[in-house]
XYZ file of C-alpha atoms in Angstrom:
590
model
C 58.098 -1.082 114.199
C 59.788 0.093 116.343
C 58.283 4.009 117.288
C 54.735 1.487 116.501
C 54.667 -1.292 119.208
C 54.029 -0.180 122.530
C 54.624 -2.047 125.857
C 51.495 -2.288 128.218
C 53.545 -1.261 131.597
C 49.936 -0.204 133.962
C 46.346 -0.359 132.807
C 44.870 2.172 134.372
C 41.771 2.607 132.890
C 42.286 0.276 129.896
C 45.152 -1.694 128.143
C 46.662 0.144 125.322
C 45.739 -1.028 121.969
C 43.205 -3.714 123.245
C 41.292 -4.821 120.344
C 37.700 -4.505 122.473
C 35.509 -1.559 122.769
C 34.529 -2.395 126.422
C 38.355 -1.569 128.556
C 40.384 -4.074 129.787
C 42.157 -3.061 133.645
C 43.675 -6.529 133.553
C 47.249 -5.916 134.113
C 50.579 -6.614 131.996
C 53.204 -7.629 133.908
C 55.113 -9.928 131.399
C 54.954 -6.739 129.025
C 56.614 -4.361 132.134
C 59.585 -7.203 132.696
C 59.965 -7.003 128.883
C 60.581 -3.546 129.119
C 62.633 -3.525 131.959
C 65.135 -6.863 129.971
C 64.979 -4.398 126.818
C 66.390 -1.462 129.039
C 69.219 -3.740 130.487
C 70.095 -4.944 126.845
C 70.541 -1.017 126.033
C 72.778 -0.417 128.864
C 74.948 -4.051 128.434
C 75.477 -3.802 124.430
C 76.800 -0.659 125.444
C 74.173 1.399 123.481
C 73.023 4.231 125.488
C 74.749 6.454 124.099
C 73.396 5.746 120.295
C 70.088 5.662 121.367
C 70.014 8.655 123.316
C 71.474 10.368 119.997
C 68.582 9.008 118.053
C 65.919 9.580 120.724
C 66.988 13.055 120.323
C 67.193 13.357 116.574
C 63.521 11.549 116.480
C 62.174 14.090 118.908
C 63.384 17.035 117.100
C 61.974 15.259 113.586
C 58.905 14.252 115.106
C 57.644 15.837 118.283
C 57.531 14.802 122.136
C 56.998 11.265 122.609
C 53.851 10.199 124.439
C 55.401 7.118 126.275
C 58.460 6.323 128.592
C 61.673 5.461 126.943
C 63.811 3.044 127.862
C 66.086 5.453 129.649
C 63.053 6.488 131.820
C 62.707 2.752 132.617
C 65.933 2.616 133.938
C 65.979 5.392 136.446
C 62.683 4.047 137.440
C 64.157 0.736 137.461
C 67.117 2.388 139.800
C 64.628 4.371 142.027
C 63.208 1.064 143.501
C 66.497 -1.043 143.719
C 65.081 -3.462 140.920
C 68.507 -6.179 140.327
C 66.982 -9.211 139.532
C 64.106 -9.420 136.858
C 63.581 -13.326 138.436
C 62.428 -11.867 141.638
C 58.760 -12.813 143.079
C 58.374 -8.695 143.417
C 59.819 -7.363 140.920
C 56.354 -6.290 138.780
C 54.694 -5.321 142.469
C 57.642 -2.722 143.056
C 58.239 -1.282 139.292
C 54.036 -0.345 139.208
C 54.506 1.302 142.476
C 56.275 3.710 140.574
C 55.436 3.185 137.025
C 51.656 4.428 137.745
C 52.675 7.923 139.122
C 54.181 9.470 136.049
C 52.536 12.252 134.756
C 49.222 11.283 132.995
C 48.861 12.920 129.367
C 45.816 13.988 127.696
C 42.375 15.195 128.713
C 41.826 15.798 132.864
C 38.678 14.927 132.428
C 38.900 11.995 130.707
C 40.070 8.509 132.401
C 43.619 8.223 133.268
C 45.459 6.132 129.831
C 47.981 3.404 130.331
C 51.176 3.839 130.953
C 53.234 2.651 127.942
C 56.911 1.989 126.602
C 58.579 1.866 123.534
C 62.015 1.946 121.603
C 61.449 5.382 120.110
C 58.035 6.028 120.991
C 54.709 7.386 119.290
C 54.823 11.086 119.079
C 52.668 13.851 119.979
C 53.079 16.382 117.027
C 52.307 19.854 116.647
C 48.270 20.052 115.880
C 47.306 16.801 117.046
C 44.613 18.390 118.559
C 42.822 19.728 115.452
C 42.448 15.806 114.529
C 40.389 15.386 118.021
C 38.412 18.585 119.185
C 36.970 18.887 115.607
C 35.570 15.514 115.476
C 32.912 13.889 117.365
C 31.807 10.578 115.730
C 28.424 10.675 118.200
C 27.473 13.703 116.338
C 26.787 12.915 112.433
C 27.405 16.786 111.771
C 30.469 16.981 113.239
C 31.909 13.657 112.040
C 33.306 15.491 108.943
C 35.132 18.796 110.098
C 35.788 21.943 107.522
C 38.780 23.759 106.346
C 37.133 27.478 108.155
C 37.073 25.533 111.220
C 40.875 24.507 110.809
C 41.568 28.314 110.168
C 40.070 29.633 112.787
C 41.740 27.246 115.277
C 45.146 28.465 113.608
C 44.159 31.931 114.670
C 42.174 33.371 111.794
C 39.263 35.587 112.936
C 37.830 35.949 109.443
C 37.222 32.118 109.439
C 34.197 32.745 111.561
C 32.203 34.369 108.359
C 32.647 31.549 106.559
C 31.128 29.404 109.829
C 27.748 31.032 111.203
C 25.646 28.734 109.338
C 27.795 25.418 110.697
C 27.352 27.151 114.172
C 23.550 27.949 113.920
C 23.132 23.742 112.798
C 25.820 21.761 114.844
C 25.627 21.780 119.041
C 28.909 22.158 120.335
C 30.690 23.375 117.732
C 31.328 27.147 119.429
C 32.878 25.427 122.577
C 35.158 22.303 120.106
C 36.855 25.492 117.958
C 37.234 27.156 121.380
C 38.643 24.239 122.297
C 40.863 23.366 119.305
C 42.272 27.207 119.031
C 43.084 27.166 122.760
C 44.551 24.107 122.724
C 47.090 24.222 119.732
C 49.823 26.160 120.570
C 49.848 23.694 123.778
C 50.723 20.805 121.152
C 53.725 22.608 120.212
C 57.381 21.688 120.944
C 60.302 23.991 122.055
C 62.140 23.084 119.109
C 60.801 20.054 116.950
C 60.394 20.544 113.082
C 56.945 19.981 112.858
C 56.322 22.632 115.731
C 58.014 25.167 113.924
C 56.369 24.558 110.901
C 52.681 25.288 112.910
C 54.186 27.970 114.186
C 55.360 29.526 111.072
C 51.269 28.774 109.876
C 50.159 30.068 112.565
C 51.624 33.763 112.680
C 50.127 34.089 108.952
C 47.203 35.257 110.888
C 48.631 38.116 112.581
C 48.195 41.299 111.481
C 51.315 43.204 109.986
C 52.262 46.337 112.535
C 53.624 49.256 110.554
C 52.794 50.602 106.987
C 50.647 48.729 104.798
C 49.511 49.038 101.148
C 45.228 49.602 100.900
C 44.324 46.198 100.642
C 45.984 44.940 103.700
C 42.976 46.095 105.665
C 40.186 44.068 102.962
C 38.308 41.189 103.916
C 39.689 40.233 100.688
C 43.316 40.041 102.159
C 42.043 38.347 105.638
C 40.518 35.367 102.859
C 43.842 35.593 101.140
C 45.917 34.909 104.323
C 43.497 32.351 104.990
C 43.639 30.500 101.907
C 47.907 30.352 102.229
C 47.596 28.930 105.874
C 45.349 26.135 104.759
C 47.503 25.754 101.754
C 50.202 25.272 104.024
C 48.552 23.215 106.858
C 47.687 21.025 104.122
C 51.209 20.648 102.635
C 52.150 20.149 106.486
C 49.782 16.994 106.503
C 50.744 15.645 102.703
C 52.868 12.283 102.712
C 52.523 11.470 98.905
C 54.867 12.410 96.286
C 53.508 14.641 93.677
C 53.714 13.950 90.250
C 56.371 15.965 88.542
C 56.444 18.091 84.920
C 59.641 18.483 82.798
C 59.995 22.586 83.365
C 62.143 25.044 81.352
C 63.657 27.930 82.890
C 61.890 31.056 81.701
C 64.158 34.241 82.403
C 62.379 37.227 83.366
C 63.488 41.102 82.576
C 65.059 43.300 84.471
C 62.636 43.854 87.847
C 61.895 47.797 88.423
C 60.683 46.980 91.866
C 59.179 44.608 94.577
C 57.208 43.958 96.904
C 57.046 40.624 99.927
C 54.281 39.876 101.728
C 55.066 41.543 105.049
C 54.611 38.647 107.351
C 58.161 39.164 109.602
C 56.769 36.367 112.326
C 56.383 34.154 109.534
C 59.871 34.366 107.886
C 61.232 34.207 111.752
C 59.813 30.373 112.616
C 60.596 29.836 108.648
C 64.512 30.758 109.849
C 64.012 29.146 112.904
C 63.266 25.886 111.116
C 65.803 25.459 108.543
C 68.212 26.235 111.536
C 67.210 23.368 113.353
C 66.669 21.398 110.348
C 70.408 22.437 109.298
C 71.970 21.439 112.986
C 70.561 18.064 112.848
C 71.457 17.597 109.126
C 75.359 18.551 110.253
C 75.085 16.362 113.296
C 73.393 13.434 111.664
C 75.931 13.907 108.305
C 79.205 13.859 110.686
C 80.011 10.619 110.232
C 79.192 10.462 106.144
C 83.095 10.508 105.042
C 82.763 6.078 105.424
C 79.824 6.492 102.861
C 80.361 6.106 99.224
C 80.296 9.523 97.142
C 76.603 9.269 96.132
C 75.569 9.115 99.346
C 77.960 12.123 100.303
C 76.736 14.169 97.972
C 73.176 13.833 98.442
C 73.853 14.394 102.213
C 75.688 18.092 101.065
C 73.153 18.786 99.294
C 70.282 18.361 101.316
C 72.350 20.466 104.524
C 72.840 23.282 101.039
C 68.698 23.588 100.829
C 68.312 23.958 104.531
C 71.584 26.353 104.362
C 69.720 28.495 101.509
C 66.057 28.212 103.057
C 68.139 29.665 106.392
C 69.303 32.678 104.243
C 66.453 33.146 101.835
C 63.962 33.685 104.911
C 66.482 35.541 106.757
C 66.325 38.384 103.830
C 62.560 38.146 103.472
C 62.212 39.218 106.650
C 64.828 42.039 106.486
C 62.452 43.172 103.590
C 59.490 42.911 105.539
C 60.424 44.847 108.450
C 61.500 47.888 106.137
C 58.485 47.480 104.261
C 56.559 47.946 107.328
C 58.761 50.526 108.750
C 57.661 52.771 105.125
C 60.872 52.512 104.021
C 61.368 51.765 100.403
C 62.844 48.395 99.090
C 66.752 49.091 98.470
C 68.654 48.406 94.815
C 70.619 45.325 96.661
C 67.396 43.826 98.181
C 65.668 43.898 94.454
C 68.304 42.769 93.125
C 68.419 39.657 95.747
C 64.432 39.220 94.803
C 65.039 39.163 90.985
C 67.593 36.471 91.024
C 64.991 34.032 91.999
C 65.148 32.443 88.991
C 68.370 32.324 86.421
C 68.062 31.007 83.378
C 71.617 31.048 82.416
C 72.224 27.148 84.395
C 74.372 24.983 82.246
C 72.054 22.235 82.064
C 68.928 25.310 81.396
C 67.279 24.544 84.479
C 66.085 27.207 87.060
C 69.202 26.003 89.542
C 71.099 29.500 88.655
C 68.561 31.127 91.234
C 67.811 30.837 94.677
C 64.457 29.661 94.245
C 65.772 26.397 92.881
C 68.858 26.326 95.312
C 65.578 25.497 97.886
C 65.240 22.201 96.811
C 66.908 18.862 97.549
C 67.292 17.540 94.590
C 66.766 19.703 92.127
C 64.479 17.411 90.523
C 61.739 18.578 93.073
C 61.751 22.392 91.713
C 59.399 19.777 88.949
C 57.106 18.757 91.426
C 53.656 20.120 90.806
C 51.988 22.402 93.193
C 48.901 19.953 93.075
C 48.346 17.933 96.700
C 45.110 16.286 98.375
C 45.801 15.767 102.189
C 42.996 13.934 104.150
C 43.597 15.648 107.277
C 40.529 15.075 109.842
C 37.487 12.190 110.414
C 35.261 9.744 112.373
C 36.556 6.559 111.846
C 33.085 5.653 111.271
C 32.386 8.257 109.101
C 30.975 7.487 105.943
C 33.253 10.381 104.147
C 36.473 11.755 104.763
C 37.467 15.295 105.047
C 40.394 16.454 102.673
C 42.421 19.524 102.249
C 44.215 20.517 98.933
C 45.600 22.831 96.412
C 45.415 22.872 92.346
C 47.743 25.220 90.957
C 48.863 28.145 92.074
C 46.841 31.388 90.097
C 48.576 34.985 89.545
C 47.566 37.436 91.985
C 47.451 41.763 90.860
C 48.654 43.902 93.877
C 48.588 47.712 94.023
C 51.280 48.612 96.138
C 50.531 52.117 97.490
C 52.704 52.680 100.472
C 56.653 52.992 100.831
C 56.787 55.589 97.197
C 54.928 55.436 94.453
C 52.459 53.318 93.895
C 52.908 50.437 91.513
C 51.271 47.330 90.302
C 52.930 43.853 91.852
C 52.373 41.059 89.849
C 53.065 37.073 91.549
C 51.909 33.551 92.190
C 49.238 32.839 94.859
C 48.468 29.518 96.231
C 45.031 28.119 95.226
C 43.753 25.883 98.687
C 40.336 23.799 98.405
C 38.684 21.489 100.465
C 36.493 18.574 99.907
C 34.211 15.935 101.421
C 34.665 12.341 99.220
C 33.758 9.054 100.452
C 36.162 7.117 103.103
C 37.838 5.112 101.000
C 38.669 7.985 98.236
C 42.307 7.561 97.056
C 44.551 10.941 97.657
C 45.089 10.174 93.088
C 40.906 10.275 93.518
C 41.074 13.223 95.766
C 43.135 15.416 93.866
C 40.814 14.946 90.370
C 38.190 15.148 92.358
C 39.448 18.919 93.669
C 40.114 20.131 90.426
C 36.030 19.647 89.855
C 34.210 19.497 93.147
C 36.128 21.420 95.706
C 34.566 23.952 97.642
C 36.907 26.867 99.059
C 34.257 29.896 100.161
C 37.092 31.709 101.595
C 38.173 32.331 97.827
C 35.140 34.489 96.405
C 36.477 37.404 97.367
C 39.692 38.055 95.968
C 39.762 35.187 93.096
C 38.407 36.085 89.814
C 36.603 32.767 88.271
C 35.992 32.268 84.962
C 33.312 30.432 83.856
C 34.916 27.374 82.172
C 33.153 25.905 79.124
C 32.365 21.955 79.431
C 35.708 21.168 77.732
C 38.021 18.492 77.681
C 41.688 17.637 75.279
C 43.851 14.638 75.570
C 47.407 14.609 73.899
C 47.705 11.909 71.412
C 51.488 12.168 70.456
C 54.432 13.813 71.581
C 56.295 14.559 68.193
C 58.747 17.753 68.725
C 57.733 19.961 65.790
C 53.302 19.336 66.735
C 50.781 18.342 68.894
C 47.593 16.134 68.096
C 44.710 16.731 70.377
C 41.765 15.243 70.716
C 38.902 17.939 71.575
C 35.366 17.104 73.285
C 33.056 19.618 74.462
C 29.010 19.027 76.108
C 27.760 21.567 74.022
C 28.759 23.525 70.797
C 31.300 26.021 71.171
C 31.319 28.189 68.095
C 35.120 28.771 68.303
C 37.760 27.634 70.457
C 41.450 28.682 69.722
C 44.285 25.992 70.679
C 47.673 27.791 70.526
C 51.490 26.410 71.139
C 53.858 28.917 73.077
C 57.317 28.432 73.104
C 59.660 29.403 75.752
C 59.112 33.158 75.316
C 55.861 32.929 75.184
C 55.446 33.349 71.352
C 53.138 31.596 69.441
C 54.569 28.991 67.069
C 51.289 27.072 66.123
C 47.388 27.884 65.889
C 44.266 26.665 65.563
C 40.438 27.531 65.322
C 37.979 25.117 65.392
C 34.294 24.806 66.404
C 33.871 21.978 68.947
C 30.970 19.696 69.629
C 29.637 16.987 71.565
C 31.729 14.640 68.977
C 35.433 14.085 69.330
C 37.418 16.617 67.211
C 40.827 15.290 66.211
C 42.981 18.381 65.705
C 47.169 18.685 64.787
C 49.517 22.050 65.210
C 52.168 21.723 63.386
C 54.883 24.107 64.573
C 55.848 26.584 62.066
C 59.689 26.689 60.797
C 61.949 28.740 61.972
C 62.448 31.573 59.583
C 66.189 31.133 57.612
C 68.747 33.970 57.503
C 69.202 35.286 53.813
C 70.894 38.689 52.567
C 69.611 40.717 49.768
C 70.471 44.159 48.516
C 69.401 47.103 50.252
C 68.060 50.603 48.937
C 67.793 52.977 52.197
C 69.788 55.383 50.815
C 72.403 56.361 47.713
C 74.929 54.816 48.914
C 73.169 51.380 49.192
C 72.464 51.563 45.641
C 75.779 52.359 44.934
C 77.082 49.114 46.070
C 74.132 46.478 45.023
C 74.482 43.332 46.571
C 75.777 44.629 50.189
C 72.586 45.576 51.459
C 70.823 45.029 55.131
C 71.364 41.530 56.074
C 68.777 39.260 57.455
C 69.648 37.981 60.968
C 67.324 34.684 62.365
C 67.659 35.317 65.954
C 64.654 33.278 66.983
C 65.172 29.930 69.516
C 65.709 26.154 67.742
C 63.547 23.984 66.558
C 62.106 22.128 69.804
C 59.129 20.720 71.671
C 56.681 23.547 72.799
C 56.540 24.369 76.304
C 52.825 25.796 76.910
C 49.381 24.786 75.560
C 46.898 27.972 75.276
C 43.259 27.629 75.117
C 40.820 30.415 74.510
C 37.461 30.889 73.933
C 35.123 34.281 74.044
C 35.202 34.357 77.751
C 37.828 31.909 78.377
C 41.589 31.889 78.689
C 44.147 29.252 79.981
C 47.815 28.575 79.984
C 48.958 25.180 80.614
C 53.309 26.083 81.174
C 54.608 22.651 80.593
C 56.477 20.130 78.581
C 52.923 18.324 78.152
C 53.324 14.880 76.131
C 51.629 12.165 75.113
C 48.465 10.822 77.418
C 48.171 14.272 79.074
C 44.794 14.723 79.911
C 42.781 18.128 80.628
C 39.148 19.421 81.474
C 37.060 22.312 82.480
C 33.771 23.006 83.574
C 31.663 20.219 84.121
C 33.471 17.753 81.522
C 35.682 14.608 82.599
C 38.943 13.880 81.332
C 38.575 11.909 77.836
C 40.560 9.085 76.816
C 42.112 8.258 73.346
C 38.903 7.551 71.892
C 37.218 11.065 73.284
C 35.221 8.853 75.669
C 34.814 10.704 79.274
C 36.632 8.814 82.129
C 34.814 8.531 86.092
C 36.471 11.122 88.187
C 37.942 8.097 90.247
C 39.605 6.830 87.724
C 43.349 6.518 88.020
C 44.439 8.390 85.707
């Protein structure tokens, strides 16, 4: 309510927030004298000085403000010798000054009011992707495209995925000339959300130095692409994603690595858990009158930003000696290798510094899975939406800095998607995972053509599984495997699956018992009978599995987690299906 309810202080062209579309000029003054009484309550209760703190802290959480603040109103108030708020002139001598403040905005456009608030609405970093790539007087253009929010974040490549938009919409050359000009105005000295479009935006510069081959693909260009949008979308996200119950899987010993080489990108990264940190330790100063809850939540939130500080800090060192041709040092693979330890006392990932990112821990669960709307008409009959499913592993031959090798990691899986306006973000995000569209991804992801198949979970019993299988058409064999931790397989089946609901149960095998029994491998075994080899079961407990496999001829996926009860999946062109096998709408809630 406060940052929300602004204070009409000169019309100008039109009263802010009038309800009409035709303007109202009529002026305010009851609305200036109310800011002018709220600015002499600040100073009386003796408050300045805690609202100048928080003006600040909101500025560097949320971007410039677009209004005056109340500490504006009082020089202003000073600058005309305003004493008595009763007096017949009071309004007639605050507007003289009030309506030459610097106008915000468009200079081509009518000049906006002139408003006040407490804390003020903000102008944040991209604000102008929302408005250049929208024109509600132009059907074509009342929907806007993920390629047209990469190339105003600086991607050239975005442009192949845009000559037929360009041929069909007027306008649209000069509104992403517009948009890609106009963002880096939009950004902050040092407000979080700057730095975050900042860090976005540098993805699409090219790496200076030594590169492996693919660097210099169209393939890679798409790739870079596809993380920015990723990224831009996270950047818009507000909801909280639902979250799995993960295990910790340890990995070998690493022979080598390899980072992206993206040194501008690690920099703003650094830049913005420094900033984040220094308001964390400023805001956290007075914690020791909080209980110990509270304490220790505020520790470990400034902890994250601490690690996210250091963690980008060596990614870059890497970077720049990747680039440079120099090869990735014993200490700096041993850094990239610890991301993940499995040796935590509660078995969780936290041992690592990958987990150390998070505050709390619990959000190292969240699933990569988001649907952003990001951009539309208000009158628009659909909304435009920007997402990710989860992330897929990406193959890299590494052929510069030594000999060559074969990289192996996640990469981020971005879609986007036109749905009707009033599409829930739960809609949304089934609605990705079926009808997204992401062009930019044909050249460097390699699709499988998913048969029309869908399972639900019908129990969560540790030692099997039930699932109920549906499929649009006969599928002579499908394989449903259980992995556990390791990735072994503990329980199997084959079945042939129809248009009828297939009820099928994996029972988890037992675990195999140590035993000893006499040995024969050489005379003096048989010498001694009865103190042969022994037997030793070395394999993991008795537990609940941790990955669902599916696999048909030309079809493979790996579902890593804890799934239970009511966990419901689909490929190809088949719905989720509930307990009964029946398919559910795509906006269903579940």
């Amino acid at each position: 309510w406060l940052a929300q309810v602004p204070l009409n202080l000169v019309s100008r062209s039109g009263r802010v927030a009038h309800p009409s579309p035709t303007p109202d000029t009529r002026e305010t003054p009851r609305e200036a004298l109310l800011a002018l009484a709220l600015a002499d309550l600040v100073a009386q209760g003796d408050a300045r000085t805690a609202m100048t703190r928080l003006e600040h802290a909101w500025t560097i959480l949320h971007g410039r403000r677009e209004d005056l603040s109340l500490a504006h109103i009082a020089v202003l108030r000073d600058v005309v010798h305003i004493t008595d708020l009763r007096d017949d002139d009071t309004w007639d001598r605050f507007r003289l000054v009030a309506r030459n403040q610097p106008r915000a905005g468009d200079p081509s456009q009518p000049p906006p009011p002139i408003t006040a608030s407490i804390f003020g609405l903000r102008t944040t970093a991209g604000d102008n992707l929302l408005t250049d790539l929208v024109d509600p007087s132009v059907p074509s253009r009342a929907t806007p495209t993920a390629p047209e929010a990469a190339w105003a974040l600086g991607h050239d490549r975005a442009r192949a995925w845009l000559d037929g938009a360009l041929r069909e919409t007027p306008g649209l050359d000069d509104a992403l000339d517009r948009a890609r000009v106009g963002l880096p105005q939009t950004f902050g000295t040092n407000d979080l959300p700057s730095l975050r479009m900042r860090a976005l935006r540098e993805l699409s510069t090219p790496a200076q130095g030594r590169t492996p081959t693919f660097m210099t693909a169209d393939a890679w260009s798409d790739l870079r692409i596809n993380a920015t949008l990723a990224g831009y979308g996270q950047f818009l996200t507000r909801n909280d994603p639902p979250r799995d119950d993960a295990t910790a899987q340890g990995a070998g010993q690493i022979p080598t690595v390899w980072v992206d080489p993206a040194p501008g990108f690690y920099r703003d990264v650094e830049l913005y858990a420094e900033r984040a940190l220094a308001l964390a330790h400023a805001a956290f100063s007075w914690s020791a009158a909080r209980d110990a809850t509270v304490q220790a939540r505020d520790a470990e939130l400034v902890r994250a930003f601490d690690v996210l500080s250091r963690v980008s800090q060596a990614l870059r060192a890497v970077s720049v000696d990747e680039l440079a041709g120099r090869v990735v040092s014993d200490a700096q693979t041993a850094f990239l290798a610890s991301v993940v330890s499995p040796d935590a006392a509660d078995g969780g990932p936290t041992g690592g510094w990958y987990g150390a990112l998070f505050a709390p821990f619990e959000a190292t669960r969240d699933r990569a899975a988001f649907a952003s709307p990001w951009a539309s008409a208000r009158n628009a009959p659909t909304r435009a939406w920007i997402g990710a499913s989860a992330p897929r592993l990406g193959l890299f031959v590494v052929d510069n800095g030594g000999m060559p090798f074969l990289a192996l990691g996640p990469v981020a899986r971005a879609w986007e998607l036109a749905a009707p306006a009033d599409t829930t973000p739960a809609q949304a995000l089934t609605r990705g995972a079926y009808a997204a569209n992401a062009p930019w991804s044909a050249t460097w992801l390699q699709s499988q053509v998913a048969p029309p198949l869908a399972v639900t979970v019908l129990d969560d019993d540790a030692r099997r599984r039930t699932l109920l299988v549906r499929s649009r058409q006969a599928l002579a064999r499908v394989t449903f495997e259980l992995l556990d931790a390791r990735g072994g397989v503990v329980a199997e089946a084959t079945r042939a699956i129809d248009t009828a609901a297939t009820r099928i149960t994996l029972e988890r095998r037992a675990a195999p018992t140590a035993r000893a029994r006499s040995g024969s491998r050489s005379a003096r075994h048989r010498s001694r009978r009865g103190t042969g080899l022994r037997y030793i079961d070395n394999t993991p407990p008795v537990g609940g599995p941790f990955t669902l496999r599916v696999r048909t001829a030309s079809f493979s996926v790996e579902l890593p987690t804890a799934f239970a009860r009511g966990a419901r999946m689909a490929w190809g062109s088949m719905h989720p299906i509930d307990d009964r096998g029946e398919e559910l709408a795509l906006d269903a809630p579940e």
